[in-house]
Coordinates of C-alpha atoms in Angstrom, one line a residue:
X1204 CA 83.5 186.9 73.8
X1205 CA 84.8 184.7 71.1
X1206 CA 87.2 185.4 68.6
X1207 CA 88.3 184.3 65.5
X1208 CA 91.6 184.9 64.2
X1209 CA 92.6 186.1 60.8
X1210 CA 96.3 184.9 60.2
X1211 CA 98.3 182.3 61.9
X1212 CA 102.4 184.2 61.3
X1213 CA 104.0 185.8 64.3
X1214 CA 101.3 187.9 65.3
X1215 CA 98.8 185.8 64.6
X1216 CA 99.6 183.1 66.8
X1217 CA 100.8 185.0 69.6
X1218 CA 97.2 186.9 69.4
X1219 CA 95.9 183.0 70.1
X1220 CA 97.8 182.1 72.8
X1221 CA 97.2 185.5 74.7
X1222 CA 93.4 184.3 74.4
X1223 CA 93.6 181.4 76.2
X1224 CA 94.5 183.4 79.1
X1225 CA 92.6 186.7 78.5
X1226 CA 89.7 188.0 80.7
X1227 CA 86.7 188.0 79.0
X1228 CA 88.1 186.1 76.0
X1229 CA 88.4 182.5 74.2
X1230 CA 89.7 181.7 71.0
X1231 CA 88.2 180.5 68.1
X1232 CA 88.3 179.2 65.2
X1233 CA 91.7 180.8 63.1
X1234 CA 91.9 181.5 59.3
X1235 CA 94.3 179.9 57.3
X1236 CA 95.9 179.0 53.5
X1237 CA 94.4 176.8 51.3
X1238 CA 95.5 173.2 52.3
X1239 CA 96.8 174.3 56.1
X1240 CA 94.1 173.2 58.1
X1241 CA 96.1 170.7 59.7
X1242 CA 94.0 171.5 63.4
X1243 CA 90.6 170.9 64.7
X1244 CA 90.6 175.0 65.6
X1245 CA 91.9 176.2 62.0
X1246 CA 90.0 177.0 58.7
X1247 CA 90.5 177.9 55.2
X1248 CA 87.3 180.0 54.3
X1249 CA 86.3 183.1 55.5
X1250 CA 82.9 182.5 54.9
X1251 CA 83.1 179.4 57.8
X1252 CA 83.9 182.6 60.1
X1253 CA 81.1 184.7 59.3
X1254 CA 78.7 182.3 59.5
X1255 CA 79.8 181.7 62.7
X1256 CA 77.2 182.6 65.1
X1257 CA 79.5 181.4 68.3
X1258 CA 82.4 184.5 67.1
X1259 CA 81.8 187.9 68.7
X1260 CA 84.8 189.3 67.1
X1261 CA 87.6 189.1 64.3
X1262 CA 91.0 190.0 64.7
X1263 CA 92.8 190.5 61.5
X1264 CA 96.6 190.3 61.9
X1265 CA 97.3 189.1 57.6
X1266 CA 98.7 192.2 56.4
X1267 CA 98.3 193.7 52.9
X1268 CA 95.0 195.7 50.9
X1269 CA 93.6 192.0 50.1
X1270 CA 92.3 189.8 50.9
X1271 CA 92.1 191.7 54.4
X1272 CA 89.7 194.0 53.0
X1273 CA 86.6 191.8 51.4
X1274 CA 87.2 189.6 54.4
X1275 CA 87.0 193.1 57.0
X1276 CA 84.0 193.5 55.0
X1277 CA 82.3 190.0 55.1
X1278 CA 82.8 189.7 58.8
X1279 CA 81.4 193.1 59.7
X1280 CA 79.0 192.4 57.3
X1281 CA 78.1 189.4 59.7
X1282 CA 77.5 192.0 62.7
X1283 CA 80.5 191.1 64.3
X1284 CA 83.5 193.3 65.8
X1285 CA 86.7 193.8 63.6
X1286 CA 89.9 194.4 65.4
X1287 CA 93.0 194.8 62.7
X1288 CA 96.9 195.5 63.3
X1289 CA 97.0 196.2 59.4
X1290 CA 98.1 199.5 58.9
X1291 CA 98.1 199.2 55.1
X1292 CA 94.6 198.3 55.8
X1293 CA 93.1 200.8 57.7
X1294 CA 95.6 203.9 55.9
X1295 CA 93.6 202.2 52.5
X1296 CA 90.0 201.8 53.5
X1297 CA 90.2 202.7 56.8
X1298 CA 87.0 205.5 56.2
X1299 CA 85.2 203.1 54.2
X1300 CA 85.2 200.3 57.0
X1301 CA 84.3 202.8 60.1
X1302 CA 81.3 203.8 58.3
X1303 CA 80.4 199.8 57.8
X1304 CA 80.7 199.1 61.5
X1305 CA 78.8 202.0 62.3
X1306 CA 75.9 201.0 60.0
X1307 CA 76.2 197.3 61.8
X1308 CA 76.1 198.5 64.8
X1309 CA 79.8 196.8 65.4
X1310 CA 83.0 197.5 67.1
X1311 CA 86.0 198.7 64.4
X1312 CA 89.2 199.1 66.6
X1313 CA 93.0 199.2 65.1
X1314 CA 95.2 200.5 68.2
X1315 CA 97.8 197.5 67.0
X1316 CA 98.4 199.0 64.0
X1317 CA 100.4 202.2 64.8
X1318 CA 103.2 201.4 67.9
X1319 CA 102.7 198.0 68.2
X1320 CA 102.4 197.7 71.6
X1321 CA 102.7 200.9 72.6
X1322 CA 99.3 202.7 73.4
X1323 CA 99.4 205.0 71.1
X1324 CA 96.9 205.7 69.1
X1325 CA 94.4 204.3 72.3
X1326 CA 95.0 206.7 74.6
X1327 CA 95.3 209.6 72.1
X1328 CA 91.4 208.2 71.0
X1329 CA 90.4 208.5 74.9
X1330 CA 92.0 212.2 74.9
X1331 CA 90.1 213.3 72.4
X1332 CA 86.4 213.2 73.8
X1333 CA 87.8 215.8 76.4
X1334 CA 91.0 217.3 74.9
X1335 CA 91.8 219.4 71.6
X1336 CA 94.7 217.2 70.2
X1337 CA 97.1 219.7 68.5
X1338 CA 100.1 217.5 67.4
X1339 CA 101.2 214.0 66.5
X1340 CA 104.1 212.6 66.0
X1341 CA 107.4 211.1 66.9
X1342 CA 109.3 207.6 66.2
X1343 CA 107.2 205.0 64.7
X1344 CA 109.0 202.5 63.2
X1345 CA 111.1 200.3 65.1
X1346 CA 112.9 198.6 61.7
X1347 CA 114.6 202.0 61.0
X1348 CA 115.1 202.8 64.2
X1349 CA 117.1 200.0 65.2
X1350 CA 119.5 200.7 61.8
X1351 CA 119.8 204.0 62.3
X1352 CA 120.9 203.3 65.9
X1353 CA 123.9 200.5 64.7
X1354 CA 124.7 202.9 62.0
X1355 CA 125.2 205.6 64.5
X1356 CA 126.6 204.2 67.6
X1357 CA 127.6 200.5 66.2
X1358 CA 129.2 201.7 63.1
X1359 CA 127.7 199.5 60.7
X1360 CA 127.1 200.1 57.0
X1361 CA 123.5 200.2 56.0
X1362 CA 123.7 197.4 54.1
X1363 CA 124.9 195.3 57.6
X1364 CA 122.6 197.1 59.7
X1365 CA 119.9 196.1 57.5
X1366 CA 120.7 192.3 57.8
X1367 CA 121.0 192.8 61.2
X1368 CA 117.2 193.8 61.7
X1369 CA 116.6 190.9 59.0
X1370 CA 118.2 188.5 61.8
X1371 CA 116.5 189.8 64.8
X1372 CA 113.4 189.7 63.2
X1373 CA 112.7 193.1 63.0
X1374 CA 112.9 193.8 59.1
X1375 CA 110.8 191.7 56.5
X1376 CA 112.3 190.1 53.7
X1377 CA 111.5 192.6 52.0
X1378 CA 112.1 196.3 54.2
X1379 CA 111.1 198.5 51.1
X1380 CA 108.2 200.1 53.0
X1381 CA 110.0 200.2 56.0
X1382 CA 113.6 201.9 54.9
X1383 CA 111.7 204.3 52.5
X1384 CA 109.5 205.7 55.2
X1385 CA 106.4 204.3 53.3
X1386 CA 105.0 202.2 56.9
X1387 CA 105.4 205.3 59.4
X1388 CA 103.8 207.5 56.9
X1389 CA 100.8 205.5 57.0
X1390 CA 100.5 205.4 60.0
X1391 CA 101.1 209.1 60.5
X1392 CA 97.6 209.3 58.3
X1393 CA 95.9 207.1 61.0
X1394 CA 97.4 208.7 63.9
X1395 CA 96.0 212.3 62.3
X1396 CA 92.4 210.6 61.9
X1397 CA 92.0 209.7 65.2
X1398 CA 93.4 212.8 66.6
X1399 CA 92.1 215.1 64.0
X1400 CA 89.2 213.4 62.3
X1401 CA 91.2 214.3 59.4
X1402 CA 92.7 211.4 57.5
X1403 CA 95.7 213.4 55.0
X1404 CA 95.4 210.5 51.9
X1405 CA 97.2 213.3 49.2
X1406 CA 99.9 215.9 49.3
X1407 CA 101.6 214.2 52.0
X1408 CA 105.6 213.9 51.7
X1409 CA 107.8 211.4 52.5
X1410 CA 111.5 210.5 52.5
X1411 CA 112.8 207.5 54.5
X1412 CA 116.6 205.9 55.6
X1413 CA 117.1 204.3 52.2
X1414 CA 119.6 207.1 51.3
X1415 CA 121.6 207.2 54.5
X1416 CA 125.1 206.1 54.7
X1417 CA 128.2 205.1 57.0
X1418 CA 129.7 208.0 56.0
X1419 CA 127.2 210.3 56.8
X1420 CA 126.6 208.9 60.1
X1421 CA 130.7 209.2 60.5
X1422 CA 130.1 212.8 59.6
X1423 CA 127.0 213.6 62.0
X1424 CA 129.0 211.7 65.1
X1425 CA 131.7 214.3 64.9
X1426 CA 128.9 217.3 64.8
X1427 CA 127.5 216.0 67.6
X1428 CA 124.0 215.0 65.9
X1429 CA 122.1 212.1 66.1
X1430 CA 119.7 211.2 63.1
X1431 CA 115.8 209.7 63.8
X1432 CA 113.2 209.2 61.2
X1433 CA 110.3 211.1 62.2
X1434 CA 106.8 211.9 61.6
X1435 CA 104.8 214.7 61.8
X1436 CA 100.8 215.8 61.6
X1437 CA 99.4 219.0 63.1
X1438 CA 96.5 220.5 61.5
X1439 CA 95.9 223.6 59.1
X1440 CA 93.0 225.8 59.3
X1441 CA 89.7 224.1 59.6
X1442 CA 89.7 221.5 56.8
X1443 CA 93.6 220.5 55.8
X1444 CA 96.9 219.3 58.3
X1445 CA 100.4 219.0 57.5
X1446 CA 101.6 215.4 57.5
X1447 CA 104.8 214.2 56.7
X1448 CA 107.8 211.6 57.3
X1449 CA 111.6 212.3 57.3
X1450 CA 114.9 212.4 59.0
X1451 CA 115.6 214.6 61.6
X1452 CA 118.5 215.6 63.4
X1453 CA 118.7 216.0 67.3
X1454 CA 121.4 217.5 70.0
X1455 CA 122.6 215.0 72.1
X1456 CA 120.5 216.0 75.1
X1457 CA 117.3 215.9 72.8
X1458 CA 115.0 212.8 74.5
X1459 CA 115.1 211.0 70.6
X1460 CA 118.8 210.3 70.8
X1461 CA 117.8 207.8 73.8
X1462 CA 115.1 205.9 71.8
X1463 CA 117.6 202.7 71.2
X1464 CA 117.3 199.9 69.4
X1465 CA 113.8 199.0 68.0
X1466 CA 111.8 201.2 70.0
X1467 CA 109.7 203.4 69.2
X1468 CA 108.4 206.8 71.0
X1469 CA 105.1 208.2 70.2
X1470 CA 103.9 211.6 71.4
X1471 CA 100.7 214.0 70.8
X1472 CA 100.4 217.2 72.5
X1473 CA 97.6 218.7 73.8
X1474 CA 95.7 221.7 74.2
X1475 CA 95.0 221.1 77.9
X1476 CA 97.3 217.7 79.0
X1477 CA 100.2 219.4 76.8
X1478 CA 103.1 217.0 75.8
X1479 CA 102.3 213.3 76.6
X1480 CA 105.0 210.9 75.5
X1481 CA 104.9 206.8 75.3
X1482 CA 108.2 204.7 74.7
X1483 CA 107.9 200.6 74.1
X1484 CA 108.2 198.3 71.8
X1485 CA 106.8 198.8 68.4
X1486 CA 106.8 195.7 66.6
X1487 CA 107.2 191.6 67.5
X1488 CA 105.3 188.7 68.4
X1489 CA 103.8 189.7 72.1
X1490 CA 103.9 193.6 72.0
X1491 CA 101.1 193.9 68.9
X1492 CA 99.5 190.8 70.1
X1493 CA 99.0 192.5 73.4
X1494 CA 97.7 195.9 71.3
X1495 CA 95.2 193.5 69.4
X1496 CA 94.1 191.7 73.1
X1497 CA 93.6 195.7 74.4
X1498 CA 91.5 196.3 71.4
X1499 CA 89.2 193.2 72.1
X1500 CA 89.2 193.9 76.1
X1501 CA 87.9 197.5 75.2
X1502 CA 85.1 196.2 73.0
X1503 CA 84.0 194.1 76.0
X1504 CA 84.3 197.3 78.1
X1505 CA 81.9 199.0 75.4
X1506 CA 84.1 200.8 72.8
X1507 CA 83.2 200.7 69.5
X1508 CA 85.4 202.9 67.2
X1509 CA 88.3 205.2 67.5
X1510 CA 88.5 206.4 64.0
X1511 CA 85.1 208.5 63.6
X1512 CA 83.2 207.2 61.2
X1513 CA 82.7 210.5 59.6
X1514 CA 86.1 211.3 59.5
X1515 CA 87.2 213.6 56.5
X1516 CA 89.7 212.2 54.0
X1517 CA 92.1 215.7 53.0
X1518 CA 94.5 216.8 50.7
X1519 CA 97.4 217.3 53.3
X1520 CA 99.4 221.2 52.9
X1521 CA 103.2 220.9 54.0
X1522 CA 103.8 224.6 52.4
X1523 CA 103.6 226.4 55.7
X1524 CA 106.1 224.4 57.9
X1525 CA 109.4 226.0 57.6
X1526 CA 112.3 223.8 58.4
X1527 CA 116.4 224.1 58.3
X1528 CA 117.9 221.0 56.3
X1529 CA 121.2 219.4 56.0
X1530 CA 121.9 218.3 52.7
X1531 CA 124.4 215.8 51.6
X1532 CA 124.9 216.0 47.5
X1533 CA 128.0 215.5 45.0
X1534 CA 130.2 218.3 44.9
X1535 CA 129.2 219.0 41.7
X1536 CA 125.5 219.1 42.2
X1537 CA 123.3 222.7 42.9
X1538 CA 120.8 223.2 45.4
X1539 CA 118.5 225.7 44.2
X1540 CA 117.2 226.5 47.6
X1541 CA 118.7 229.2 49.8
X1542 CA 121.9 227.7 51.6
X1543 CA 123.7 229.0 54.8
X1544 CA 126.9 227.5 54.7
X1545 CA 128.3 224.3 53.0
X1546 CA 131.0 221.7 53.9
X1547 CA 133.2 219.5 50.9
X1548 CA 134.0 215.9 52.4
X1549 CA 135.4 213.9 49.7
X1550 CA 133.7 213.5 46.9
X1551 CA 130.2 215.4 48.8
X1552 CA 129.3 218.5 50.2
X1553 CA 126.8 219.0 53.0
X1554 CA 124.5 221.9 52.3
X1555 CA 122.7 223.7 56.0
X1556 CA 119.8 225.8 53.9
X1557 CA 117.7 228.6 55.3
X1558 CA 114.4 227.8 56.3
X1559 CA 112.3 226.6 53.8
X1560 CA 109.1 225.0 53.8
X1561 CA 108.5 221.6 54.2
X1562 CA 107.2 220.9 50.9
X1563 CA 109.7 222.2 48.9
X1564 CA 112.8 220.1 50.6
X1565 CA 110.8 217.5 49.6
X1566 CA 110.4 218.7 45.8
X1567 CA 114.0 219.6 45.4
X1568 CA 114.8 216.4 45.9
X1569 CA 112.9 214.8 43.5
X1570 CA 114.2 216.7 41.1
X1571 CA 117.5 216.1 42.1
X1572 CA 117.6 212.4 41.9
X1573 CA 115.4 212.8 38.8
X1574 CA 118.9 214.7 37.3
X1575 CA 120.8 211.9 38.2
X1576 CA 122.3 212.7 41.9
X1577 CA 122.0 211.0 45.0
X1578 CA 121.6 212.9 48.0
X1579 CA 120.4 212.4 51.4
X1580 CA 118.7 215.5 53.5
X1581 CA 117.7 215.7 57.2
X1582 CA 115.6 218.7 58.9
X1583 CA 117.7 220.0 61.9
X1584 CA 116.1 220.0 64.6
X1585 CA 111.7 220.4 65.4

């Protein structure tokens, strides 16, 4: 099977050197900008791809809405398969191009887009035509994992830890989606789709790293806590699911405080395997490269989709998942929901609440920061 490449970066080229040695596979030709076509194998239009008859397959590794969309769309369009690590992508249109490929009679796979190269979202797909999948979840972003981590047990500043990643590779130019949560709750809405058929595109709540500071991973250390940003689906009732992103703190014996580094660890529970847990690498060169290679290996083997082309797109309802929070505010600042005990340090407090539902953490922040105060908050605990 032949494949053309769309996007020559990182990924991109390590997806065409992997198929020069891949079973099954060859490489073809590989999109490129305007002017770069500086080799026999790349081009610079799209439509040169799709009309194509030699390419069986695309792999799109760009990034970004668009162009990736109208490109998804011409090359699907052109009956052949469409293999993406775009997780903007497929969180965006994700429904709209499942129900293309089906009408093709094509192949729409995107394991690469939510782990990397762990096998996340593939095996949970397999589980599902003989399992009831009753939770998803876990560590899904390597960029804030790894600050987090030299925060916590390197004792960096965030602003250091974040320049770090930069260095390594492991945080754009530009982390906003990373540090603010905005990348793993995307691909917390594809994880729910293929487990739930439900994909959560409202009502979901987020709150990512961007907040967290030396001092309170200085204060955390000496309780004993470690802090992971974590995402959560399960669903509600017959139609909805709760889905939503945020810090979490863990005992020192809790398996996330051993998630080091970049890695990630992805887990789904369920009804008959019960907990089923995957650690690896979630971003880099080779490790989505090797996710995008799986994809096109299981179109070869017959798969076609893993996201069901009549999936539901839902309003996601976080109002019935009680959580306790640790909240760090000005001293000065009120929390208006129900508190347990508080802690002065300095110039901040650090408010433990009752339970309270998911939803309205969430909201009492906003309104918060909207007053004028920073804060950072953390559930305690799953």
């Amino acid at each position: 099977m032949k494949v053309a490449v769309l996007g020559f970066g990182t990924v991109g080229y390590g997806v065409y050197e992997m198929l020069k040695n891949a079973e099954g596979l060859t490489p073809g030709p590989v999109l490129v900008r305007p002017g770069k076509a500086d080799e026999a194998f790349k081009v610079d239009s799209i439509e040169a791809i799709a009309a194509d008859d030699s390419v069986d397959a695309v792999a799109e590794v760009m990034g970004g809405v668009e162009p990736a969309f109208s490109y998804a769309c011409a090359v699907l369009k052109a009956g052949k398969h469409f293999v993406t690590s775009n997780k903007a992508l497929v969180a965006a249109k994700g429904p709209e191009l499942a129900a293309l490929a089906k009408e093709k009679g094509v192949a729409f796979l995107f394991s690469a887009a939510c782990g990397g190269g762990v096998p996340f979202l593939h095996n949970m797909s397999l589980a599902v035509q003989s399992d009831t999948i009753e939770l998803v979840g876990g560590i899904l972003n390597g960029t804030t994992n790894y600050m987090l981590d030299a925060m916590q047990r390197r004792g960096l500043t965030y602003a250091d830890a974040l320049a770090d990643a930069q260095k390594l590779g492991y945080a754009e130019a530009d982390p906003t989606a990373d540090v603010t949560g905005l990348d793993a709750l995307r691909k917390i809405m594809l994880a729910c789709a293929v487990a739930f058929g439900r994909m959560p595109v409202e009502g979901l709540n987020n709150e990512g790293i961007d907040s967290f500071t030396a001092e309170d991973a200085e204060y955390l250390k000496k309780k004993g806590l470690t802090c992971r940003l974590i995402v959560s689906g399960v669903p509600v009732g017959e139609n909805s699911l709760s889905a939503f992103v945020e810090p979490v703190l863990f005992e020192k014996t809790a398996p996330e405080c051993s998630v080091l580094d970049n890695f990630n660890m992805a887990r789904y529970h369920g009804k008959c395997s019960g907990d089923i847990v995957l650690m690896g690498q979630g971003a880099g060169r080779w490790p989505t490269a090797s996710a995008v290679l799986r994809d096109l290996s299981d179109i070869i083997s017959g798969r076609r989709y893993m996201m069901d082309p009549d999936v539901k797109c839902v309003c996601a309802d976080n109002s019935a998942v009680l959580r306790k929070y640790c909240v760090r505010l000005p001293k000065e600042a009120k929390l208006s929901l129900p508190a347990e005990k508080e802690e002065v340090v300095g110039d901040n407090k650090y408010v433990y609440t009752a339970e309270v539902p998911v939803s309205a953490m969430h909201a009492e922040a906003e309104k918060i920061r909207k007053d004028g105060a920073k804060l950072f908050f953390a559930a305690i605990g799953q």
